[in-house]
Structures are given as C-alpha cells and as structure tokens.
Coordinates of C-alpha atoms and ligand atoms in Angstrom, one line a residue:
X1 CA 0.0 0.0 0.0
X2 CA 1.2 3.5 -0.8
X3 CA 1.7 5.8 2.1
X4 CA -0.1 9.1 1.8
X5 CA 2.2 11.9 0.8
X6 CA 2.6 14.8 3.1
X7 CA 2.7 18.4 2.2
X8 CA 3.2 21.6 4.2
X9 CA 1.4 24.4 2.6
X10 CA 1.8 28.1 3.6
X11 CA -1.3 30.2 3.5
X12 CA -1.3 34.0 4.2
X13 CA -4.5 35.7 5.3
X14 CA -4.8 39.4 4.5
X15 CA -7.4 42.1 4.8
X16 CA -8.4 45.3 6.6
X17 CA -8.4 45.5 10.4
X18 CA -11.5 44.1 12.0
X19 CA -12.9 42.1 9.0
X20 CA -12.5 38.9 11.0
X21 CA -9.3 37.2 9.8
X22 CA -8.4 36.0 13.3
X23 CA -12.0 35.0 14.0
X24 CA -12.2 32.9 10.8
X25 CA -9.0 31.0 11.7
X26 CA -10.2 30.4 15.3
X27 CA -13.5 29.1 14.0
X28 CA -11.8 26.9 11.5
X29 CA -9.1 25.4 13.7
X30 CA -10.6 25.6 17.2
X31 CA -14.4 25.9 16.5
X32 CA -14.3 29.0 18.8
X33 CA -15.7 32.5 18.4
X34 CA -15.2 35.5 20.6
X35 CA -17.2 38.8 20.3
X36 CA -14.3 40.7 21.8
X37 CA -11.9 42.4 19.4
X38 CA -8.2 42.0 20.0
X39 CA -6.1 43.4 17.2
X40 CA -3.5 41.1 15.8
X41 CA 0.1 42.4 16.2
X42 CA 2.6 41.4 13.5
X43 CA 1.8 37.9 12.4
X44 CA 1.3 34.4 13.8
X45 CA 0.4 31.0 12.4
X46 CA -1.8 28.1 13.3
X47 CA -1.6 24.7 11.7
X48 CA -4.4 22.4 10.6
X49 CA -4.2 18.9 9.0
X50 CA -6.6 18.3 6.1
X51 CA -7.0 15.1 4.2
X52 CA -7.4 15.6 0.5
X53 CA -7.9 12.4 -1.5
X54 CA -4.9 10.2 -0.5
X55 CA -2.8 13.2 0.7
X56 CA -2.5 14.4 4.2
X57 CA -1.9 18.1 3.9
X58 CA -0.8 20.4 6.7
X59 CA -2.0 24.0 6.3
X60 CA 0.2 26.6 7.9
X61 CA -2.2 29.5 8.1
X62 CA -0.6 32.9 8.7
X63 CA -2.8 35.5 10.4
X64 CA -1.6 39.0 9.8
X65 CA -2.4 42.5 11.3
X66 CA -4.9 44.6 9.4
X67 CA -3.9 47.7 11.4
X68 CA -1.4 49.7 9.6
X69 CA 0.8 50.5 12.6
X70 CA 1.3 46.7 13.1
X71 CA 2.3 46.0 9.5
X72 CA 6.0 45.5 9.2
X73 CA 6.2 42.1 7.4
X74 CA 9.0 42.1 4.9
X75 CA 9.0 40.2 1.6
X76 CA 10.7 37.2 3.3
X77 CA 7.5 36.7 5.1
X78 CA 5.4 36.5 1.9
X79 CA 7.8 34.5 -0.2
X80 CA 7.0 30.8 -0.5
X81 CA 3.3 31.3 0.1
X82 CA 1.1 28.6 -1.6
X83 CA -2.1 30.5 -1.3
X84 CA -3.3 34.0 -0.3
X85 CA -6.7 34.5 1.4
X86 CA -8.2 38.0 1.1
X87 CA -10.9 38.9 3.5
X88 CA -13.4 41.8 3.6
X89 CA -16.4 42.6 5.6
X90 CA -19.6 42.6 3.5
X91 CA -21.0 45.4 5.8
X92 CA -18.1 47.8 5.2
X93 CA -17.4 49.3 1.8
X94 CA -13.9 50.4 2.5
X95 CA -12.8 46.9 3.5
X96 CA -13.9 45.8 0.0
X97 CA -12.3 48.7 -1.9
X98 CA -9.0 48.2 -0.2
X99 CA -8.7 44.7 -1.5
X100 CA -7.0 46.1 -4.6
X101 CA -4.2 47.3 -2.3
X102 CA -3.9 44.0 -0.4
X103 CA -3.8 42.1 -3.7
X104 CA -1.1 44.5 -5.2
X105 CA 0.9 44.4 -2.0
X106 CA 0.9 40.6 -1.9
X107 CA 2.0 40.3 -5.6
X108 CA 4.8 42.9 -5.0
X109 CA 6.1 41.3 -1.8
X110 CA 5.6 37.6 -2.6
X111 CA 6.8 38.1 -6.2
X112 CA 5.2 34.8 -7.5
X113 CA 6.5 33.4 -10.8
X114 CA 3.2 34.0 -12.5
X115 CA 1.0 36.5 -10.6
X116 CA -2.0 35.7 -12.9
X117 CA -1.9 32.1 -12.0
X118 CA -1.2 32.5 -8.3
X119 CA -4.0 31.0 -6.1
X120 CA -5.9 33.9 -4.5
X121 CA -9.2 33.3 -2.8
X122 CA -11.7 35.9 -1.4
X123 CA -13.9 35.6 1.7
X124 CA -16.8 38.0 2.2
X125 CA -17.2 37.7 6.0
X126 CA -19.8 38.7 8.6
X127 CA -22.8 37.9 6.5
X128 CA -24.7 37.2 9.8
X129 CA -24.8 40.8 10.9
X130 CA -28.4 42.1 11.3
X131 CA -29.6 39.1 9.4
X132 CA -27.9 40.6 6.3
X133 CA -29.8 43.9 6.4
X134 CA -26.7 46.1 7.0
X135 CA -24.8 44.6 4.1
X136 CA -23.4 47.2 1.6
X137 CA -21.3 45.0 -0.8
X138 CA -23.5 42.7 -2.9
X139 CA -22.4 39.2 -3.8
X140 CA -22.6 40.2 -7.4
X141 CA -20.2 43.1 -6.9
X142 CA -17.8 40.8 -5.1
X143 CA -18.0 38.1 -7.8
X144 CA -17.3 40.7 -10.5
X145 CA -14.2 41.8 -8.7
X146 CA -13.1 38.1 -8.5
X147 CA -13.8 37.6 -12.2
X148 CA -11.7 40.7 -13.1
X149 CA -8.8 39.3 -11.2
X150 CA -8.7 36.0 -13.2
X151 CA -11.6 34.0 -11.6
X152 CA -10.7 34.1 -8.0
X153 CA -12.9 31.7 -6.0
X154 CA -15.3 33.5 -3.7
X155 CA -17.0 32.4 -0.4
X156 CA -19.4 34.2 1.8
X157 CA -18.7 33.4 5.4
X158 CA -19.6 34.0 9.0
X159 CA -16.9 33.3 11.5
X160 CA -19.5 33.9 14.2
X161 CA -22.0 31.2 13.0
X162 CA -19.3 29.0 11.5
X163 CA -21.1 29.4 8.2
X164 CA -19.1 28.2 5.1
X165 CA -15.8 28.4 7.0
X166 CA -14.8 24.8 6.5
X167 CA -15.9 24.8 2.9
X168 CA -13.9 28.0 2.2
X169 CA -10.7 26.6 3.8
X170 CA -11.1 23.3 2.1
X171 CA -11.0 25.2 -1.2
X172 CA -7.8 27.0 0.1
X173 CA -6.2 23.6 0.8
X174 CA -7.1 22.3 -2.6
X175 CA -5.8 25.4 -4.4
X176 CA -2.6 25.5 -2.4
X177 CA -2.0 21.8 -3.1
X178 CA -2.7 22.1 -6.8
X179 CA -0.3 25.0 -7.2
X180 CA 2.5 23.4 -5.1
Ligands
LIG1 P1 -7.0 42.7 12.9 O1 -6.3 41.7 13.7 O2 -6.9 44.0 13.5 O3 -6.4 42.7 11.5 O4 -8.6 42.3 12.8 P2 -9.2 40.8 12.3 O5 -9.4 40.9 10.9 O6 -8.3 39.7 12.8 O7 -10.6 40.8 13.0 P3 -11.1 39.9 14.3 O8 -11.1 38.5 13.9 O9 -10.3 40.3 15.5 O10 -12.6 40.4 14.4 C1 -12.9 41.7 14.7 C2 -14.3 41.8 15.4 O11 -15.3 41.3 14.5 C3 -14.4 41.0 16.6 O12 -15.1 41.7 17.6 C4 -15.1 39.7 16.2 O13 -15.9 39.2 17.3 C5 -16.0 40.3 15.1 N1 -16.3 39.3 14.1 C6 -15.4 38.6 13.3 N2 -16.1 37.8 12.5 C7 -17.4 38.0 12.6 C8 -18.6 37.4 12.0 O14 -18.5 36.6 11.1 N3 -19.8 37.9 12.4 C9 -19.9 38.9 13.4 N4 -21.1 39.3 13.7 N5 -18.8 39.4 14.0 C10 -17.6 38.9 13.6
LIG2 MG1 -6.5 39.7 13.8

C-alpha cells in the first residue's frame, strides 16, 4: 500500500483591520468564536491537517495584522506562500475597496513566478450581521471583482456562526496543493 504523501502548505490571510481574519481562523481550527476584538500584532500562524484524497496536507495559516501600525512584514514573510486568502467585511465598503491594495501588495512582496496564476481566494465575512440587512457590498459586486482578477474563487462566510468556514478553507487547501 502506498503511504499518503505529506505536504506543508503556507497560507497567508490578508485584509483590513476588524474584518474577521483571526476569528475565521479560530472558528476553522478551534471551533471557537469571541465577540471581543483584540487586534493582531505582527503575524502568527496556526496549523491544521486536512485530508485531500490520499494526501495528508498540513496547512500553515498565517494570520496578519490589518492595522497599519502593526504591518511590518517584509517580503521574506510573503515568499514561498502557496495561497493568499483575502478577507473583507460585507458590511463595510472600505474593506472591499482596499482589496486592490492588499492584492497588489501581496504580488509585490511575494513576487510569484506567474501572478496571474497564483492562487488567491476571497472571503466575504460577517454575512450574519443584522440578518444581512446592514450589508453594503453585494455578492454580485464581489464576484465581478473576482472575475476581473482572473476568476478568484469566492466564499461568503460567518466566523460567528461558522457558516461556510470549513468549505472555504477546504478550497484554500485544494488550491494550495494544486499550485504546489
Ligand atoms: P486585525 O487583527 O486588527 O487585522 O482584525 P481581524 O481581521 O483579525 O478581526 P477579528 O477576527 O479580530 O474580528 C474583529 C471583530 O469582528 C471581533 O469583535 C469579532 O468578534 C467580530 N467578528 C469577526 N467575524 C465575525 C462574523 O462573522 N460575524 C460577526 N457578527 N462578528 C464577527
Ligand atoms: Mg486579527
């Protein structure tokens, strides 16, 4: 019998402060959610093992700081990434508009061989807020942005409710593995 091949995949999570990057990771890895906001300082990672077909994959998920004063990650940090997760808050327009900057910054810092083919993925988070009535960025608008960036996969999530979080990170794992 063939032993499953192991792979360590580096995933970097980027997005504006407060969009829920840390919360998404905590929900995914620990099934926990906290209402309390504690800004991430610098960057830290968690690992999660995922089985994909016959392969056991270890995701090394890097959580980063959205707050500008805590951003001091050099290009050494970004290099070698297998996937980049971009996160915005569907209730905050600015967090969506600033995605262009995060995307550009990642490409600049990570300097992937083929930026067009690099696996990005977009999460639209906090879809639970006010039952969806305070939402300002539509799914259609988000999908158009993804299409304009070379068909980036898109997931709508709620870190609070745990909605779509596993599905979204499974896609991350598959994309990272495929591009390895
Ligand atoms: P930085 O570390 O500053 O970059 O922020 P972050 O993107 O890591 O945001 P964080 O996960 O700390 O969440 C910010 C706030 O939003 C916290 O108070 C969370 O409880 C809340 N939050 C995160 N995700 C959700 C969600 O899906 N729904 C709701 N209702 N609140 C959320
Ligand atoms: Mg954080």
